[in-house]
XYZ file of C-alpha atoms in Angstrom:
444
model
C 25.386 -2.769 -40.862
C 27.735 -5.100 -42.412
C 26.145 -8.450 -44.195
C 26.394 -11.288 -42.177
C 29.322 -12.824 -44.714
C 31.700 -9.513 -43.791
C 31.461 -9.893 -40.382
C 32.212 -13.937 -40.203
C 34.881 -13.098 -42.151
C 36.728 -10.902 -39.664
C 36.093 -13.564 -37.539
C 37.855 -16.313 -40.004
C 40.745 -13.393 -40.383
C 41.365 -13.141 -36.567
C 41.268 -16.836 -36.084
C 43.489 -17.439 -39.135
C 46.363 -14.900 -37.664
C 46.423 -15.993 -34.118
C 48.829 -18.381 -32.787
C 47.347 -18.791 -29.043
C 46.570 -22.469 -28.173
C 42.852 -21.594 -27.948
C 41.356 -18.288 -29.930
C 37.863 -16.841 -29.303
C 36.401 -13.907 -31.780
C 32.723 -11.948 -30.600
C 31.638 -9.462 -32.849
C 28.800 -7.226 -32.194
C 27.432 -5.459 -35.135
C 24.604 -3.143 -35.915
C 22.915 0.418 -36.569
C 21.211 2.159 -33.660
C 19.624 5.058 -33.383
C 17.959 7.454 -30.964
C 15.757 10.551 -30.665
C 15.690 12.156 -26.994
C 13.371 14.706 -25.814
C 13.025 16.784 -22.686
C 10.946 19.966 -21.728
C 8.174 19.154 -24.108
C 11.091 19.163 -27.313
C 13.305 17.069 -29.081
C 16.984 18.017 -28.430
C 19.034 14.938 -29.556
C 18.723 12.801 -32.924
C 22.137 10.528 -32.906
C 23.138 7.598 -35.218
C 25.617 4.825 -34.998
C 26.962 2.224 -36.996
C 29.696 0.035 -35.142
C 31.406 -3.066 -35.131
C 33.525 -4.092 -32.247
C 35.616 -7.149 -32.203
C 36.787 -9.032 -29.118
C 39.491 -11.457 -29.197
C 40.066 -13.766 -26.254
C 43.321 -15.898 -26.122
C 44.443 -18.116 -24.700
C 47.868 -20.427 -23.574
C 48.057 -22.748 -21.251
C 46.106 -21.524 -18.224
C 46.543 -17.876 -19.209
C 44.178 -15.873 -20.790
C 43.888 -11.963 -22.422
C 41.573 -10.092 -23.667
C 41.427 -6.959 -26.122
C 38.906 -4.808 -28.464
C 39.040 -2.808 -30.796
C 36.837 -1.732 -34.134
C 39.052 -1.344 -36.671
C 38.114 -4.133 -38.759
C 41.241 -3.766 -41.842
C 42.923 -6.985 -41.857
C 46.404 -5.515 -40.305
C 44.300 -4.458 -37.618
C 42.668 -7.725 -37.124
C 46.089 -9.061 -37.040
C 47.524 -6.999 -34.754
C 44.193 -7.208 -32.012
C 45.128 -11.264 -32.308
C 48.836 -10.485 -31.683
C 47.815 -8.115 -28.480
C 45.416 -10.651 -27.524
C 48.179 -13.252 -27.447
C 50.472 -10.910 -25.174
C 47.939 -10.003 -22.581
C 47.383 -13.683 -22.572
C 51.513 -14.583 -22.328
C 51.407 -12.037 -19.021
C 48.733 -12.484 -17.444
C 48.498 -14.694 -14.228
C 47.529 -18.165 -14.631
C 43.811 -18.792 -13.902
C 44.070 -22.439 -12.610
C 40.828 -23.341 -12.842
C 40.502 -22.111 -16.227
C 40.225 -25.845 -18.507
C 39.012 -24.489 -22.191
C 36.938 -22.287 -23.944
C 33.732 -24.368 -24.980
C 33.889 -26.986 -28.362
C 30.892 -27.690 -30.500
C 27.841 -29.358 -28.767
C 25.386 -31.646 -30.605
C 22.588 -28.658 -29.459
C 23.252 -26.398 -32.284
C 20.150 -24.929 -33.084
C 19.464 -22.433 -35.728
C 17.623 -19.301 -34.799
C 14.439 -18.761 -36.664
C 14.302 -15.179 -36.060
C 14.348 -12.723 -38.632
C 15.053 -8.541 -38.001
C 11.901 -6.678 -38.505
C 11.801 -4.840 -41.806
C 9.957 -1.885 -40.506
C 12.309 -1.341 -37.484
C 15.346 -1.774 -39.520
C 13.765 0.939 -41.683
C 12.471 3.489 -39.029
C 13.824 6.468 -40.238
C 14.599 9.694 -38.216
C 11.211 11.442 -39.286
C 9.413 8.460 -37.977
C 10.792 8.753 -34.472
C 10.193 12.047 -34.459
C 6.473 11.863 -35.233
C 6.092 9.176 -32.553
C 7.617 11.928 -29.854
C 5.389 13.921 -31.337
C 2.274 11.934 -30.380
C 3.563 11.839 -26.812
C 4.310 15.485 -26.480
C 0.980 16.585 -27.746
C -0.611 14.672 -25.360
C 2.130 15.852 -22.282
C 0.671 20.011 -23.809
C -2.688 18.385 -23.478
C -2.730 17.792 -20.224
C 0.044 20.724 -19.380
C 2.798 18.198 -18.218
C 6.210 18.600 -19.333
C 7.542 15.194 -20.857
C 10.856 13.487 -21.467
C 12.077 10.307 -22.821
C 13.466 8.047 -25.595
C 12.265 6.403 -28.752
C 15.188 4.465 -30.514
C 15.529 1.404 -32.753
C 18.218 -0.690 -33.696
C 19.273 -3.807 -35.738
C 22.449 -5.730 -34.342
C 24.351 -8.389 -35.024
C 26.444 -11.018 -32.700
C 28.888 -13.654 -34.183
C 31.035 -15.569 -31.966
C 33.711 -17.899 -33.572
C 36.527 -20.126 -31.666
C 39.080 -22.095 -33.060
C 37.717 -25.470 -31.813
C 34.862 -25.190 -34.357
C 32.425 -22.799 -32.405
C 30.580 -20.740 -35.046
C 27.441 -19.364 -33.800
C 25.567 -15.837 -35.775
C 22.132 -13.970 -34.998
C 20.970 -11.093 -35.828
C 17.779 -8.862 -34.501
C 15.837 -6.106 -34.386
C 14.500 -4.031 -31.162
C 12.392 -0.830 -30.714
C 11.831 0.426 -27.307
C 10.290 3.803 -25.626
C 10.393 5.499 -22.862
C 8.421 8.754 -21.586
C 7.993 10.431 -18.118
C 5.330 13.013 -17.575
C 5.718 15.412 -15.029
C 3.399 18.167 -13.070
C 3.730 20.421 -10.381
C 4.655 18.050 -7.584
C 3.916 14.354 -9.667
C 5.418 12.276 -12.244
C 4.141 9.688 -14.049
C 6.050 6.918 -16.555
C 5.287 4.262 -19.059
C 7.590 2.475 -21.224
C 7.554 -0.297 -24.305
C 9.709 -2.565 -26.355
C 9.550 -5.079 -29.203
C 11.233 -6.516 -31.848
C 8.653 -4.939 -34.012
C 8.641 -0.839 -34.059
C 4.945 -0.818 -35.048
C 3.581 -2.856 -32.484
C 5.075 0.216 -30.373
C 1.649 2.374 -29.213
C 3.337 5.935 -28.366
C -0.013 7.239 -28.002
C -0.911 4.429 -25.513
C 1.853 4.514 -23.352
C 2.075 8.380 -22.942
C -1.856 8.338 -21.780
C -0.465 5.994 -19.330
C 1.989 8.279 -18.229
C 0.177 11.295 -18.531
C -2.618 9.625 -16.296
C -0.038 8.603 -13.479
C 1.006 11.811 -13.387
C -2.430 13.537 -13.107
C -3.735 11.027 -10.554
C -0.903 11.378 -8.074
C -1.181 15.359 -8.167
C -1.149 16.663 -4.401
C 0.453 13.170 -2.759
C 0.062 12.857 0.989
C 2.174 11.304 3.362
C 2.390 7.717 4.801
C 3.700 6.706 7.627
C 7.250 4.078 7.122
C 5.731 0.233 7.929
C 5.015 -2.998 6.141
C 2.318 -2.498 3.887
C -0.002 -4.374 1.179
C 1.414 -3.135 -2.131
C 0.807 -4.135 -5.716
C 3.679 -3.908 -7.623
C 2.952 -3.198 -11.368
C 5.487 -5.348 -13.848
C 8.141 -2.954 -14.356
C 8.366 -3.091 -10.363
C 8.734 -6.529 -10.418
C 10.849 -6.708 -13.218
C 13.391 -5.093 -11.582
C 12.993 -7.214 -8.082
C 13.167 -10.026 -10.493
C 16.748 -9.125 -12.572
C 18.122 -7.766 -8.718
C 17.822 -11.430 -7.773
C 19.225 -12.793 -11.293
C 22.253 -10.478 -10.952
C 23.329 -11.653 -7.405
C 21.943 -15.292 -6.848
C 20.626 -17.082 -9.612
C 23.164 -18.124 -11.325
C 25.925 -20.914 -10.642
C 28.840 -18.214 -10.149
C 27.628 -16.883 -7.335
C 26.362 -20.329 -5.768
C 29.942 -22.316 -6.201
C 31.660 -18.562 -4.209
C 28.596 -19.036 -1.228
C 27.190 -15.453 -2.186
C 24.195 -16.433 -2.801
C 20.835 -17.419 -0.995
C 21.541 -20.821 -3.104
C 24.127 -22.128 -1.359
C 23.275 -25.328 0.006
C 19.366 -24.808 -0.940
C 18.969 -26.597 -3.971
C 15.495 -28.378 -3.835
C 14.270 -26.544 -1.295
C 11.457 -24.587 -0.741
C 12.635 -20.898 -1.343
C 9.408 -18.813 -1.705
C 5.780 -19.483 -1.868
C 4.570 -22.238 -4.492
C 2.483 -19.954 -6.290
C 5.888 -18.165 -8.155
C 8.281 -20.052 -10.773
C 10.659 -18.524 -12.501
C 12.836 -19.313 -15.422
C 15.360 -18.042 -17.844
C 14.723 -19.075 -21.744
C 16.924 -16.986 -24.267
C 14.210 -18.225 -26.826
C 11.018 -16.862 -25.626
C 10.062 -14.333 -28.660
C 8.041 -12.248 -25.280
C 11.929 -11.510 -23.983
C 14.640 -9.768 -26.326
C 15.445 -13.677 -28.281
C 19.419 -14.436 -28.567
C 19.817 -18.314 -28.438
C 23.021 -18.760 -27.803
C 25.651 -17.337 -25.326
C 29.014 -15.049 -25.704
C 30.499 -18.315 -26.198
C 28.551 -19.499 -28.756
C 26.773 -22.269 -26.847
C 23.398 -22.583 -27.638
C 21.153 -21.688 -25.146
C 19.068 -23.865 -22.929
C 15.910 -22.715 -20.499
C 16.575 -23.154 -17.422
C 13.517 -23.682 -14.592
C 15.294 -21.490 -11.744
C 12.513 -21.928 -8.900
C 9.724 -24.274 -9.780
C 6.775 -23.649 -7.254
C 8.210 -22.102 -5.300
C 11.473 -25.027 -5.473
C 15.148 -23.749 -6.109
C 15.704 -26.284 -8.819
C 18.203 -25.154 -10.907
C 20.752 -22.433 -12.175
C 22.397 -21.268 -15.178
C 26.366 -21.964 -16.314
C 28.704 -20.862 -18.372
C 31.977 -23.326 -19.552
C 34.105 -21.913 -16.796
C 31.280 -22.398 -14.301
C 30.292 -26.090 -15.504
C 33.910 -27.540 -15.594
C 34.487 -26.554 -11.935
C 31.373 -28.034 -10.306
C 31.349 -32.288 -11.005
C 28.042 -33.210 -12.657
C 27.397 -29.791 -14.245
C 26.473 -28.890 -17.625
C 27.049 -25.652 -19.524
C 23.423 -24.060 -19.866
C 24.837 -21.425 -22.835
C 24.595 -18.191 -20.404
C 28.254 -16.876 -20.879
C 28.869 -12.939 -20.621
C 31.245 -11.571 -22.450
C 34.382 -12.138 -21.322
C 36.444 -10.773 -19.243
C 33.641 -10.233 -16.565
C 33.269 -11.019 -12.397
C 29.270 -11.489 -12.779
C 29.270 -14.899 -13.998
C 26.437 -16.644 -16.122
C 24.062 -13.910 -15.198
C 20.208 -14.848 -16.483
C 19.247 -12.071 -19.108
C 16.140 -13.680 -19.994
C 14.063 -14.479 -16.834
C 10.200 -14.809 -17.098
C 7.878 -15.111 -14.189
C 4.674 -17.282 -14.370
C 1.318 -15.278 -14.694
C -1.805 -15.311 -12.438
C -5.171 -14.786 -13.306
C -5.980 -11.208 -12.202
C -6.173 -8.173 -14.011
C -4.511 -5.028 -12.079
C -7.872 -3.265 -11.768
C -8.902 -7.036 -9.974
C -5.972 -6.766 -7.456
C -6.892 -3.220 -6.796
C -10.965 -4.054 -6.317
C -9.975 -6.505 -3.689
C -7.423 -4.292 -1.314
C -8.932 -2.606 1.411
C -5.750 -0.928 2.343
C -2.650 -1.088 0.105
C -0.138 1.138 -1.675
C 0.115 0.636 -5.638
C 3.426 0.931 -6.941
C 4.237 2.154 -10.687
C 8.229 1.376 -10.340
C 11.031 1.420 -8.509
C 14.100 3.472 -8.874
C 17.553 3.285 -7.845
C 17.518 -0.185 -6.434
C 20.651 -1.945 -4.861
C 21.188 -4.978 -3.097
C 22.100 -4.537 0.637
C 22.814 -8.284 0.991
C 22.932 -10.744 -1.808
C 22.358 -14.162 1.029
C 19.024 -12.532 2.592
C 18.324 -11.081 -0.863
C 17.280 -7.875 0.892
C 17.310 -4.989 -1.407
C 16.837 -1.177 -1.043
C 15.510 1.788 -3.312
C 12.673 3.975 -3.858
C 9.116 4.049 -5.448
C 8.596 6.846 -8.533
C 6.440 8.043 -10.759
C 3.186 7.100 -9.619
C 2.534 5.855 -6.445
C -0.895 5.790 -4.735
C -3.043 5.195 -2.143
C -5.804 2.066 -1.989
C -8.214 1.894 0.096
C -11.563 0.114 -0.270
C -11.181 -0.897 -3.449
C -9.896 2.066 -5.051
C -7.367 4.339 -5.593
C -7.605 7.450 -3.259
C -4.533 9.793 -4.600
C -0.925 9.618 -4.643
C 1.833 9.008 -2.105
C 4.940 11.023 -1.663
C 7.465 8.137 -2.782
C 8.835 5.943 0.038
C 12.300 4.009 0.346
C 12.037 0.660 0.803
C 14.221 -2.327 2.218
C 13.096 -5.587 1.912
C 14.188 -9.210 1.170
C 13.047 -10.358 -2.083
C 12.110 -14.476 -1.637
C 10.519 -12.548 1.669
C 8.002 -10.820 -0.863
C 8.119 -14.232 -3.183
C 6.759 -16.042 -0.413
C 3.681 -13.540 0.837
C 2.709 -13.037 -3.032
C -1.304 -13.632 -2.845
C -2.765 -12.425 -6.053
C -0.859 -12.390 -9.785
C -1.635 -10.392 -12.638
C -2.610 -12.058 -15.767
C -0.347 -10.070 -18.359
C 3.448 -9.196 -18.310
C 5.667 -6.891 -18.959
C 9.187 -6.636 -20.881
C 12.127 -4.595 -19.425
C 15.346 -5.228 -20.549
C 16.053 -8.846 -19.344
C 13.306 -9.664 -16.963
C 9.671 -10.276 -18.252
C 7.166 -9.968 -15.077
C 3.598 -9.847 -14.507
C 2.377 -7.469 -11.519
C 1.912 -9.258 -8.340
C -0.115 -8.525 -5.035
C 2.547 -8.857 -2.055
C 1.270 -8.854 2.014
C 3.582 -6.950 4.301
C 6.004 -5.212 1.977
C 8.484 -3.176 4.424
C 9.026 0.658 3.641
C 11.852 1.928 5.616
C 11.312 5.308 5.464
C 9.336 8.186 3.420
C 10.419 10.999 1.524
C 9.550 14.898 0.780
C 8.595 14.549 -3.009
């Protein structure tokens, strides 16, 4: 990957060529890499070192946007001169007022890339899959999944003084067992590649698989489940996509709407968004280069806040930019990427002890949102699905598709695990929820 002074240079080079009233320069650096495997082998090992540049201009109320990663300085001239005429005939965006200046928040990151994931070489990943597919032949399951690692860069530069630059590290891993007629799945990420257990996680796996062997069939109806934290994670970033954030609020999309301080879902839940959390993949600022502020979404069960970006917080009197900007162009809006739920005090085996009839849910798969107001979503369990009854787990369930609305589930949570889970942007604990709607069941 380039050093950090290379790539704030292109940055200086692009804002130094264009003439737009207002320029913008994001830069995403880094080195990733990835082994795959499938069928109890290894079948891709791929490499990449990038470095895309994004220039947004702008004049007047018009504004374009181009990429490109050819970083020679003609070419860094030319993507500012594009910029400039994408921006010239484009139609004006009325509402558009600036891109963001210099805050007195600017707050200097104190994380630093991990050594040992920067340095995880190809051999390394490979004898990590190997630990996982000796224990998928151990058990005669056939296993697939991931294990990459990366070290990236952002830099985001304007020409009204914004200069913001981080850089980090991330491992992550992925593996699915399967058997006859059962699957199983466990995942992990981190900053840090060692504090990655492949062993661990593909026991998990390889457990979820065995367990649900020979799944029965349950009848479609509204059911105790506990949903593990990857299950909940993804509940969780389904409602950050569509109605926490102030985008979607201002256009009356959102359950939000005219609900600010009210009660939304039971007072046991909060959740909040905090780019700085070092449990969550850490970036504290935005693709604006605002720094980053947390932001207490629902408090107790309260809808007390959201997050904005500058386009968001200059149309809506009284608001201030919260440093959750996508990169632009984009129709999302300030989408949270960092949300965190608060923990209980239960362990999972706990909230299975005390569920006399229930279904335990590994994941969920395939989830969309059927309608973003009710917050009523739709998709299917996988990989690991059981049965509870009296206290225990009895065997596995056939997977079922669900539809249900989301605060519904917030508000009949009764029991919280204790630890969380990281996946992607949403970091969840596993939660205990009364009368959980599956719609119908499946054949597998």
């Amino acid at each position: 990957m380039m050093r950090r002074e290379q790539i704030q240079d292109i940055a200086e080079q692009v804002l130094a060529a264009s003439t737009a009233d207002q320029t913008e320069v994001l830069i995403f650096a880094g080195d990733e890499a990835l082994t795959r495997f499938a069928n109890n082998t290894i079948h891709q090992n791929v490499a990449e070192t990038d470095t895309g540049v994004r220039v947004r201009a702008v004049v007047g109320k018009r504004v374009g946007v181009v990429s490109g990663n050819d970083t020679s300085p003609q070419a860094l001239k030319d993507l500012a001169a594009k910029a400039l005429e994408v921006a010239r005939n484009s139609e004006p965006n009325e509402e558009f007022v600036s891109l963001p200046a210099p805050s007195g928040d600017h707050r200097e990151s104190d994380v630093q890339p991990v050594q040992a994931t920067i340095d995880c070489d190809p051999a390394q990943r490979a004898e990590a899959v190997r630990t996982m597919l000796d224990i998928a032949r151990a058990n005669d399951l056939r296993a697939a999944g991931r294990f990459s690692t990366g070290h990236t860069a952002v830099c985001v530069a304007n020409s009204l003084g914004i200069r913001s630059y981080f850089e980090r590290s991330g491992a992550g891993a992925t593996v699915l067992m399967q058997a006859a007629d059962s699957s199983g799945f466990a995942q992990a990420e981190s900053e840090d590649v060692t504090r990655i257990n492949p062993r661990e996680i593909a026991e998990v796996a390889a457990r979820k698989a065995l367990e649900s062997a020979g799944p029965r069939d349950l009848e479609p109806g509204a059911y105790t489940v506990i949903l593990e934290p990857l299950a909940v994670c993804d509940m969780l970033y389904m409602l950050g996509i569509y109605d926490l954030h102030s985008l979607a609020h201002q256009e009356q999309r959102s359950f939000t709407s005219g609900h600010m301080g009210e009660k939304v879902c039971g007072e046991n839940i909060s959740i909040w968004d905090d780019g700085w959390d070092p449990r969550g993949n850490r970036m504290p600022f935005d693709y604006e280069g605002v720094t980053r502020q947390r932001v207490d979404i629902i408090t107790n069960g309260i809808l007390t806040a959201l997050p904005y970006d500058s386009f968001t917080a200059a149309r809506e009197e009284g608001a201030v930019n919260t440093g959750h900007a996508l990169p632009a162009p984009n129709s999302w809006g300030p989408v949270p990427s960092h949300l965190f739920m608060n923990t209980g005090e239960y362990s999972l085996q706990e909230m299975i002890a005390a569920t006399e009839r229930g279904v335990l849910v590994t994941r969920f798969h395939y989830t969309n949102m059927v309608h973003p107001v009710r917050t009523v979503f739709t998709g299917m369990t996988r990989d690991g699905t059981f049965l509870i009854e009296d206290g225990q787990i009895v065997g596995g369930l056939k997977n079922m598709r669900f539809t249900q609305s989301i605060l519904e589930a917030l508000s009949n949570v009764d029991m919280i695990g204790s630890e969380g889970v990281l996946d992607g942007h949403a970091w969840a604990p596993a939660l205990r929820v009364n009368g959980f709607n599956f719609s119908s069941a499946t054949h597998f």
